[in-house]
Amino acid sequence: MVTFEQLKQNDAIRTYITKADESLIALGYTEHSFAHVTRVAEIGGYILETLGYSKHDVELVKIAGYLHDIGNLVNRIDHSQSGAVMAFRILTELGMPPEDVATVVTAIGNHDEGTGVPVNPVAAALIIADKTDVRRSRVRNRDIASFDIHDRVNYSVEKSLVRINQEHTLLKLKLSVDTHYGSVMDYFEIFMNRMLMCRRATEKLGMEFKLIINEQQLI
């Protein structure tokens, strides 16, 4: 069994994640390095574990979360597909069983909002975990005066929390937004497609999705 902890200690994988993020630095993107991929892995694991999926499925979504953005090493365009191909090679060489490789590769290849579909529970949990990672610490630019809309929106989010209710019927994304830096409308301007994708992914898991910003329900 290839594990999440093993992948975190793998020097080659760490290099791919580092170099992929360096490419995004050059393109002006927010942070996509270890903080992001680890958070995505943990949130994805939290979702499936809370819903009662097997430890094996929880492990697979953590692996998918950790590897999901390595395709940025190739190019930002179609990075989900190139990342899936890279993950296929990595996991096969590490001896992961084909069925597990298929599940992880499918999830990675379907996480981008332009082309992705929550085709299975692992893919659905990965989508939610990835698209809900909005936070101030992802902003690299420290010159507030030169913020673009992506910087403003991410910087405005002081707190981001994904929670499932006790009945497992509702998944909430709760954001605390400082509107001095970005408005709620700004958030919807750049993240509406992501939120709709989260709703589809949440429905795939048998729940309803709600977006709550500053204690006001918006979706």
PDB file of C-alpha atoms in Angstrom:
ATOM      1  CA  MET A   1       0.000   0.000   0.000  1.00  0.00           C
ATOM      2  CA  VAL A   2       1.385   3.377  -1.053  1.00  0.00           C
ATOM      3  CA  THR A   3       0.525   5.894   1.673  1.00  0.00           C
ATOM      4  CA  PHE A   4       0.081   9.630   1.954  1.00  0.00           C
ATOM      5  CA  GLU A   5       2.892   9.810   4.504  1.00  0.00           C
ATOM      6  CA  GLN A   6       5.240   7.986   2.133  1.00  0.00           C
ATOM      7  CA  LEU A   7       4.524  10.469  -0.635  1.00  0.00           C
ATOM      8  CA  LYS A   8       5.190  13.408   1.687  1.00  0.00           C
ATOM      9  CA  GLN A   9       8.696  12.034   2.291  1.00  0.00           C
ATOM     10  CA  ASN A  10       9.432  11.293  -1.375  1.00  0.00           C
ATOM     11  CA  ASP A  11      12.166  13.647  -2.591  1.00  0.00           C
ATOM     12  CA  ALA A  12      11.185  13.448  -6.262  1.00  0.00           C
ATOM     13  CA  ILE A  13       7.561  14.336  -5.546  1.00  0.00           C
ATOM     14  CA  ARG A  14       8.622  17.216  -3.307  1.00  0.00           C
ATOM     15  CA  THR A  15      10.791  18.496  -6.144  1.00  0.00           C
ATOM     16  CA  TYR A  16       7.903  18.327  -8.624  1.00  0.00           C
ATOM     17  CA  ILE A  17       5.597  20.233  -6.266  1.00  0.00           C
ATOM     18  CA  THR A  18       8.267  22.858  -5.610  1.00  0.00           C
ATOM     19  CA  LYS A  19       9.093  23.356  -9.278  1.00  0.00           C
ATOM     20  CA  ALA A  20       5.417  23.432 -10.278  1.00  0.00           C
ATOM     21  CA  ASP A  21       4.812  26.210  -7.781  1.00  0.00           C
ATOM     22  CA  GLU A  22       7.848  28.106  -9.058  1.00  0.00           C
ATOM     23  CA  SER A  23       6.223  28.158 -12.494  1.00  0.00           C
ATOM     24  CA  LEU A  24       3.071  29.623 -10.972  1.00  0.00           C
ATOM     25  CA  ILE A  25       5.125  32.249  -9.133  1.00  0.00           C
ATOM     26  CA  ALA A  26       6.450  33.364 -12.522  1.00  0.00           C
ATOM     27  CA  LEU A  27       2.878  33.549 -13.839  1.00  0.00           C
ATOM     28  CA  GLY A  28       1.650  35.584 -10.858  1.00  0.00           C
ATOM     29  CA  TYR A  29      -0.590  32.933  -9.294  1.00  0.00           C
ATOM     30  CA  THR A  30      -1.362  32.495  -5.621  1.00  0.00           C
ATOM     31  CA  GLU A  31       0.411  29.836  -3.543  1.00  0.00           C
ATOM     32  CA  HIS A  32       0.110  26.271  -4.861  1.00  0.00           C
ATOM     33  CA  SER A  33       2.916  24.699  -2.846  1.00  0.00           C
ATOM     34  CA  PHE A  34       3.005  22.438   0.214  1.00  0.00           C
ATOM     35  CA  ALA A  35       0.580  24.499   2.301  1.00  0.00           C
ATOM     36  CA  HIS A  36      -2.069  24.234  -0.410  1.00  0.00           C
ATOM     37  CA  VAL A  37      -1.645  20.573  -1.359  1.00  0.00           C
ATOM     38  CA  THR A  38      -1.441  19.480   2.272  1.00  0.00           C
ATOM     39  CA  ARG A  39      -4.582  21.416   3.146  1.00  0.00           C
ATOM     40  CA  VAL A  40      -6.405  19.913   0.159  1.00  0.00           C
ATOM     41  CA  ALA A  41      -5.312  16.427   1.223  1.00  0.00           C
ATOM     42  CA  GLU A  42      -6.496  16.995   4.795  1.00  0.00           C
ATOM     43  CA  ILE A  43      -9.860  18.543   3.851  1.00  0.00           C
ATOM     44  CA  GLY A  44     -10.516  15.772   1.338  1.00  0.00           C
ATOM     45  CA  GLY A  45      -9.697  13.211   4.010  1.00  0.00           C
ATOM     46  CA  TYR A  46     -11.954  14.975   6.505  1.00  0.00           C
ATOM     47  CA  ILE A  47     -14.881  14.881   4.060  1.00  0.00           C
ATOM     48  CA  LEU A  48     -14.710  11.169   3.276  1.00  0.00           C
ATOM     49  CA  GLU A  49     -13.861  10.142   6.825  1.00  0.00           C
ATOM     50  CA  THR A  50     -16.783  12.144   8.218  1.00  0.00           C
ATOM     51  CA  LEU A  51     -19.144  10.541   5.709  1.00  0.00           C
ATOM     52  CA  GLY A  52     -18.057   7.065   6.765  1.00  0.00           C
ATOM     53  CA  TYR A  53     -15.979   6.044   3.775  1.00  0.00           C
ATOM     54  CA  SER A  54     -13.285   3.423   4.294  1.00  0.00           C
ATOM     55  CA  LYS A  55      -9.804   4.244   5.551  1.00  0.00           C
ATOM     56  CA  HIS A  56      -8.594   3.136   2.144  1.00  0.00           C
ATOM     57  CA  ASP A  57     -10.732   5.734   0.351  1.00  0.00           C
ATOM     58  CA  VAL A  58      -9.594   8.382   2.829  1.00  0.00           C
ATOM     59  CA  GLU A  59      -5.984   7.507   2.036  1.00  0.00           C
ATOM     60  CA  LEU A  60      -6.635   7.695  -1.702  1.00  0.00           C
ATOM     61  CA  VAL A  61      -8.170  11.165  -1.533  1.00  0.00           C
ATOM     62  CA  LYS A  62      -5.240  12.384   0.567  1.00  0.00           C
ATOM     63  CA  ILE A  63      -2.841  11.055  -2.075  1.00  0.00           C
ATOM     64  CA  ALA A  64      -4.883  12.684  -4.845  1.00  0.00           C
ATOM     65  CA  GLY A  65      -4.922  15.949  -2.913  1.00  0.00           C
ATOM     66  CA  TYR A  66      -1.177  15.941  -2.414  1.00  0.00           C
ATOM     67  CA  LEU A  67      -0.463  15.243  -6.092  1.00  0.00           C
ATOM     68  CA  HIS A  68      -3.302  17.155  -7.726  1.00  0.00           C
ATOM     69  CA  ASP A  69      -1.317  20.227  -8.856  1.00  0.00           C
ATOM     70  CA  ILE A  70       1.948  18.654 -10.072  1.00  0.00           C
ATOM     71  CA  GLY A  71       0.760  19.157 -13.647  1.00  0.00           C
ATOM     72  CA  ASN A  72       1.595  22.853 -13.263  1.00  0.00           C
ATOM     73  CA  LEU A  73       5.172  21.677 -13.774  1.00  0.00           C
ATOM     74  CA  VAL A  74       4.258  21.096 -17.431  1.00  0.00           C
ATOM     75  CA  ASN A  75       1.940  24.052 -18.016  1.00  0.00           C
ATOM     76  CA  ARG A  76      -0.927  25.766 -16.239  1.00  0.00           C
ATOM     77  CA  ILE A  77      -3.169  25.016 -19.208  1.00  0.00           C
ATOM     78  CA  ASP A  78      -4.667  21.527 -18.877  1.00  0.00           C
ATOM     79  CA  HIS A  79      -2.647  20.986 -15.700  1.00  0.00           C
ATOM     80  CA  SER A  80      -5.213  18.532 -14.350  1.00  0.00           C
ATOM     81  CA  GLN A  81      -4.715  16.194 -17.298  1.00  0.00           C
ATOM     82  CA  SER A  82      -0.917  16.446 -17.356  1.00  0.00           C
ATOM     83  CA  GLY A  83      -0.889  16.018 -13.582  1.00  0.00           C
ATOM     84  CA  ALA A  84      -2.983  12.869 -13.910  1.00  0.00           C
ATOM     85  CA  VAL A  85      -0.470  11.430 -16.386  1.00  0.00           C
ATOM     86  CA  MET A  86       2.419  12.298 -14.074  1.00  0.00           C
ATOM     87  CA  ALA A  87       0.622  10.738 -11.097  1.00  0.00           C
ATOM     88  CA  PHE A  88      -0.031   7.584 -13.131  1.00  0.00           C
ATOM     89  CA  ARG A  89       3.695   7.178 -13.765  1.00  0.00           C
ATOM     90  CA  ILE A  90       4.725   8.002 -10.186  1.00  0.00           C
ATOM     91  CA  LEU A  91       2.204   5.747  -8.463  1.00  0.00           C
ATOM     92  CA  THR A  92       2.715   2.850 -10.853  1.00  0.00           C
ATOM     93  CA  GLU A  93       6.464   2.959 -10.269  1.00  0.00           C
ATOM     94  CA  LEU A  94       5.852   2.987  -6.505  1.00  0.00           C
ATOM     95  CA  GLY A  95       3.837  -0.228  -6.843  1.00  0.00           C
ATOM     96  CA  MET A  96       0.313   1.046  -6.215  1.00  0.00           C
ATOM     97  CA  PRO A  97      -2.359  -1.427  -7.415  1.00  0.00           C
ATOM     98  CA  PRO A  98      -3.929  -0.479 -10.781  1.00  0.00           C
ATOM     99  CA  GLU A  99      -7.406   0.007  -9.306  1.00  0.00           C
ATOM    100  CA  ASP A 100      -6.082   2.537  -6.802  1.00  0.00           C
ATOM    101  CA  VAL A 101      -3.969   4.262  -9.446  1.00  0.00           C
ATOM    102  CA  ALA A 102      -7.096   4.583 -11.593  1.00  0.00           C
ATOM    103  CA  THR A 103      -9.074   6.171  -8.763  1.00  0.00           C
ATOM    104  CA  VAL A 104      -6.372   8.732  -7.973  1.00  0.00           C
ATOM    105  CA  VAL A 105      -5.699   9.561 -11.620  1.00  0.00           C
ATOM    106  CA  THR A 106      -9.414   9.999 -12.317  1.00  0.00           C
ATOM    107  CA  ALA A 107      -9.754  12.393  -9.379  1.00  0.00           C
ATOM    108  CA  ILE A 108      -6.740  14.480 -10.397  1.00  0.00           C
ATOM    109  CA  GLY A 109      -7.840  14.597 -14.025  1.00  0.00           C
ATOM    110  CA  ASN A 110     -11.268  15.916 -12.980  1.00  0.00           C
ATOM    111  CA  HIS A 111     -10.376  18.606 -10.443  1.00  0.00           C
ATOM    112  CA  ASP A 112     -10.193  21.628 -12.751  1.00  0.00           C
ATOM    113  CA  GLU A 113     -13.337  23.756 -12.984  1.00  0.00           C
ATOM    114  CA  GLY A 114     -13.030  24.077 -16.764  1.00  0.00           C
ATOM    115  CA  THR A 115     -13.322  20.378 -17.525  1.00  0.00           C
ATOM    116  CA  GLY A 116     -13.695  18.430 -14.274  1.00  0.00           C
ATOM    117  CA  VAL A 117     -16.651  16.322 -13.203  1.00  0.00           C
ATOM    118  CA  PRO A 118     -17.165  14.668  -9.778  1.00  0.00           C
ATOM    119  CA  VAL A 119     -17.263  11.196 -11.291  1.00  0.00           C
ATOM    120  CA  ASN A 120     -16.676   9.318  -8.024  1.00  0.00           C
ATOM    121  CA  PRO A 121     -16.517  10.103  -4.286  1.00  0.00           C
ATOM    122  CA  VAL A 122     -12.734  10.616  -4.280  1.00  0.00           C
ATOM    123  CA  ALA A 123     -12.995  13.060  -7.178  1.00  0.00           C
ATOM    124  CA  ALA A 124     -15.894  14.867  -5.481  1.00  0.00           C
ATOM    125  CA  ALA A 125     -14.012  15.266  -2.195  1.00  0.00           C
ATOM    126  CA  LEU A 126     -10.895  16.488  -4.031  1.00  0.00           C
ATOM    127  CA  ILE A 127     -12.900  19.102  -5.925  1.00  0.00           C
ATOM    128  CA  ILE A 128     -14.454  20.472  -2.737  1.00  0.00           C
ATOM    129  CA  ALA A 129     -11.152  20.511  -0.859  1.00  0.00           C
ATOM    130  CA  ASP A 130      -9.338  22.290  -3.693  1.00  0.00           C
ATOM    131  CA  LYS A 131     -11.966  24.865  -4.593  1.00  0.00           C
ATOM    132  CA  THR A 132     -12.629  25.905  -0.994  1.00  0.00           C
ATOM    133  CA  ASP A 133      -8.987  26.757  -0.226  1.00  0.00           C
ATOM    134  CA  VAL A 134      -9.299  30.528  -0.216  1.00  0.00           C
ATOM    135  CA  ARG A 135      -7.208  32.322   2.405  1.00  0.00           C
ATOM    136  CA  ARG A 136      -5.019  35.344   3.021  1.00  0.00           C
ATOM    137  CA  SER A 137      -1.820  33.317   3.340  1.00  0.00           C
ATOM    138  CA  ARG A 138      -2.057  32.188  -0.307  1.00  0.00           C
ATOM    139  CA  VAL A 139      -1.312  35.751  -1.491  1.00  0.00           C
ATOM    140  CA  ARG A 140       2.370  36.202  -2.369  1.00  0.00           C
ATOM    141  CA  ASN A 141       2.215  39.883  -3.289  1.00  0.00           C
ATOM    142  CA  ARG A 142       2.922  42.010  -0.210  1.00  0.00           C
ATOM    143  CA  ASP A 143       2.206  45.334  -1.935  1.00  0.00           C
ATOM    144  CA  ILE A 144      -1.487  45.847  -1.224  1.00  0.00           C
ATOM    145  CA  ALA A 145      -1.607  48.831  -3.570  1.00  0.00           C
ATOM    146  CA  SER A 146      -0.768  46.587  -6.539  1.00  0.00           C
ATOM    147  CA  PHE A 147      -3.231  43.772  -5.748  1.00  0.00           C
ATOM    148  CA  ASP A 148      -5.217  42.355  -8.649  1.00  0.00           C
ATOM    149  CA  ILE A 149      -8.706  40.948  -8.036  1.00  0.00           C
ATOM    150  CA  HIS A 150      -7.381  37.478  -7.163  1.00  0.00           C
ATOM    151  CA  ASP A 151      -5.015  38.973  -4.588  1.00  0.00           C
ATOM    152  CA  ARG A 152      -7.787  41.134  -3.127  1.00  0.00           C
ATOM    153  CA  VAL A 153     -10.266  38.297  -2.804  1.00  0.00           C
ATOM    154  CA  ASN A 154      -7.846  35.821  -1.274  1.00  0.00           C
ATOM    155  CA  TYR A 155      -6.352  38.460   1.037  1.00  0.00           C
ATOM    156  CA  SER A 156      -9.819  39.479   2.203  1.00  0.00           C
ATOM    157  CA  VAL A 157     -10.562  35.969   3.532  1.00  0.00           C
ATOM    158  CA  GLU A 158      -9.467  35.988   7.150  1.00  0.00           C
ATOM    159  CA  LYS A 159     -10.922  32.564   7.944  1.00  0.00           C
ATOM    160  CA  SER A 160     -12.129  29.649   5.831  1.00  0.00           C
ATOM    161  CA  LEU A 161     -13.859  26.589   7.257  1.00  0.00           C
ATOM    162  CA  VAL A 162     -15.386  23.487   5.647  1.00  0.00           C
ATOM    163  CA  ARG A 163     -17.821  21.625   7.888  1.00  0.00           C
ATOM    164  CA  ILE A 164     -20.346  18.799   7.506  1.00  0.00           C
ATOM    165  CA  ASN A 165     -23.386  18.677   9.797  1.00  0.00           C
ATOM    166  CA  GLN A 166     -24.091  15.760  12.127  1.00  0.00           C
ATOM    167  CA  GLU A 167     -26.803  14.386   9.864  1.00  0.00           C
ATOM    168  CA  HIS A 168     -24.397  14.334   6.887  1.00  0.00           C
ATOM    169  CA  THR A 169     -26.938  16.190   4.774  1.00  0.00           C
ATOM    170  CA  LEU A 170     -25.172  19.538   4.499  1.00  0.00           C
ATOM    171  CA  LEU A 171     -21.658  20.756   3.723  1.00  0.00           C
ATOM    172  CA  LYS A 172     -20.927  24.382   4.553  1.00  0.00           C
ATOM    173  CA  LEU A 173     -18.106  26.632   3.394  1.00  0.00           C
ATOM    174  CA  LYS A 174     -17.957  29.416   5.959  1.00  0.00           C
ATOM    175  CA  LEU A 175     -15.835  32.461   5.134  1.00  0.00           C
ATOM    176  CA  SER A 176     -14.947  35.451   7.245  1.00  0.00           C
ATOM    177  CA  VAL A 177     -14.256  38.260   4.779  1.00  0.00           C
ATOM    178  CA  ASP A 178     -12.692  41.652   5.478  1.00  0.00           C
ATOM    179  CA  THR A 179     -14.505  43.799   2.911  1.00  0.00           C
ATOM    180  CA  HIS A 180     -11.829  46.501   3.118  1.00  0.00           C
ATOM    181  CA  TYR A 181      -9.788  44.417   0.679  1.00  0.00           C
ATOM    182  CA  GLY A 182     -12.391  42.619  -1.427  1.00  0.00           C
ATOM    183  CA  SER A 183     -16.155  42.643  -1.697  1.00  0.00           C
ATOM    184  CA  VAL A 184     -18.534  39.704  -1.738  1.00  0.00           C
ATOM    185  CA  MET A 185     -19.250  40.546  -5.377  1.00  0.00           C
ATOM    186  CA  ASP A 186     -15.534  40.311  -6.137  1.00  0.00           C
ATOM    187  CA  TYR A 187     -15.570  36.811  -4.663  1.00  0.00           C
ATOM    188  CA  PHE A 188     -18.413  35.738  -6.924  1.00  0.00           C
ATOM    189  CA  GLU A 189     -16.822  37.357  -9.970  1.00  0.00           C
ATOM    190  CA  ILE A 190     -13.789  35.083  -9.850  1.00  0.00           C
ATOM    191  CA  PHE A 191     -15.064  32.053  -7.908  1.00  0.00           C
ATOM    192  CA  MET A 192     -18.641  31.468  -9.078  1.00  0.00           C
ATOM    193  CA  ASN A 193     -17.662  28.540 -11.317  1.00  0.00           C
ATOM    194  CA  ARG A 194     -15.731  26.996  -8.441  1.00  0.00           C
ATOM    195  CA  MET A 195     -18.682  27.298  -6.095  1.00  0.00           C
ATOM    196  CA  LEU A 196     -21.025  25.720  -8.650  1.00  0.00           C
ATOM    197  CA  MET A 197     -18.528  22.893  -9.061  1.00  0.00           C
ATOM    198  CA  CYS A 198     -18.474  22.459  -5.280  1.00  0.00           C
ATOM    199  CA  ARG A 199     -22.251  22.217  -5.291  1.00  0.00           C
ATOM    200  CA  ARG A 200     -22.189  19.484  -7.925  1.00  0.00           C
ATOM    201  CA  ALA A 201     -19.478  17.625  -6.033  1.00  0.00           C
ATOM    202  CA  THR A 202     -21.388  17.917  -2.759  1.00  0.00           C
ATOM    203  CA  GLU A 203     -24.523  16.567  -4.433  1.00  0.00           C
ATOM    204  CA  LYS A 204     -22.468  13.626  -5.714  1.00  0.00           C
ATOM    205  CA  LEU A 205     -21.739  12.833  -2.050  1.00  0.00           C
ATOM    206  CA  GLY A 206     -25.434  13.012  -1.179  1.00  0.00           C
ATOM    207  CA  MET A 207     -25.397  16.406   0.534  1.00  0.00           C
ATOM    208  CA  GLU A 208     -26.436  19.996  -0.025  1.00  0.00           C
ATOM    209  CA  PHE A 209     -23.789  22.736  -0.421  1.00  0.00           C
ATOM    210  CA  LYS A 210     -24.069  26.085   1.326  1.00  0.00           C
ATOM    211  CA  LEU A 211     -21.737  29.082   1.066  1.00  0.00           C
ATOM    212  CA  ILE A 212     -21.862  31.403   4.057  1.00  0.00           C
ATOM    213  CA  ILE A 213     -19.925  34.669   4.020  1.00  0.00           C
ATOM    214  CA  ASN A 214     -19.870  36.798   7.176  1.00  0.00           C
ATOM    215  CA  GLU A 215     -22.750  34.698   8.572  1.00  0.00           C
ATOM    216  CA  GLN A 216     -24.945  35.370   5.533  1.00  0.00           C
ATOM    217  CA  GLN A 217     -25.959  32.398   3.375  1.00  0.00           C
ATOM    218  CA  LEU A 218     -25.332  33.159  -0.307  1.00  0.00           C
ATOM    219  CA  ILE A 219     -25.647  29.718  -1.940  1.00  0.00           C
TER     220      ILE A 219
END
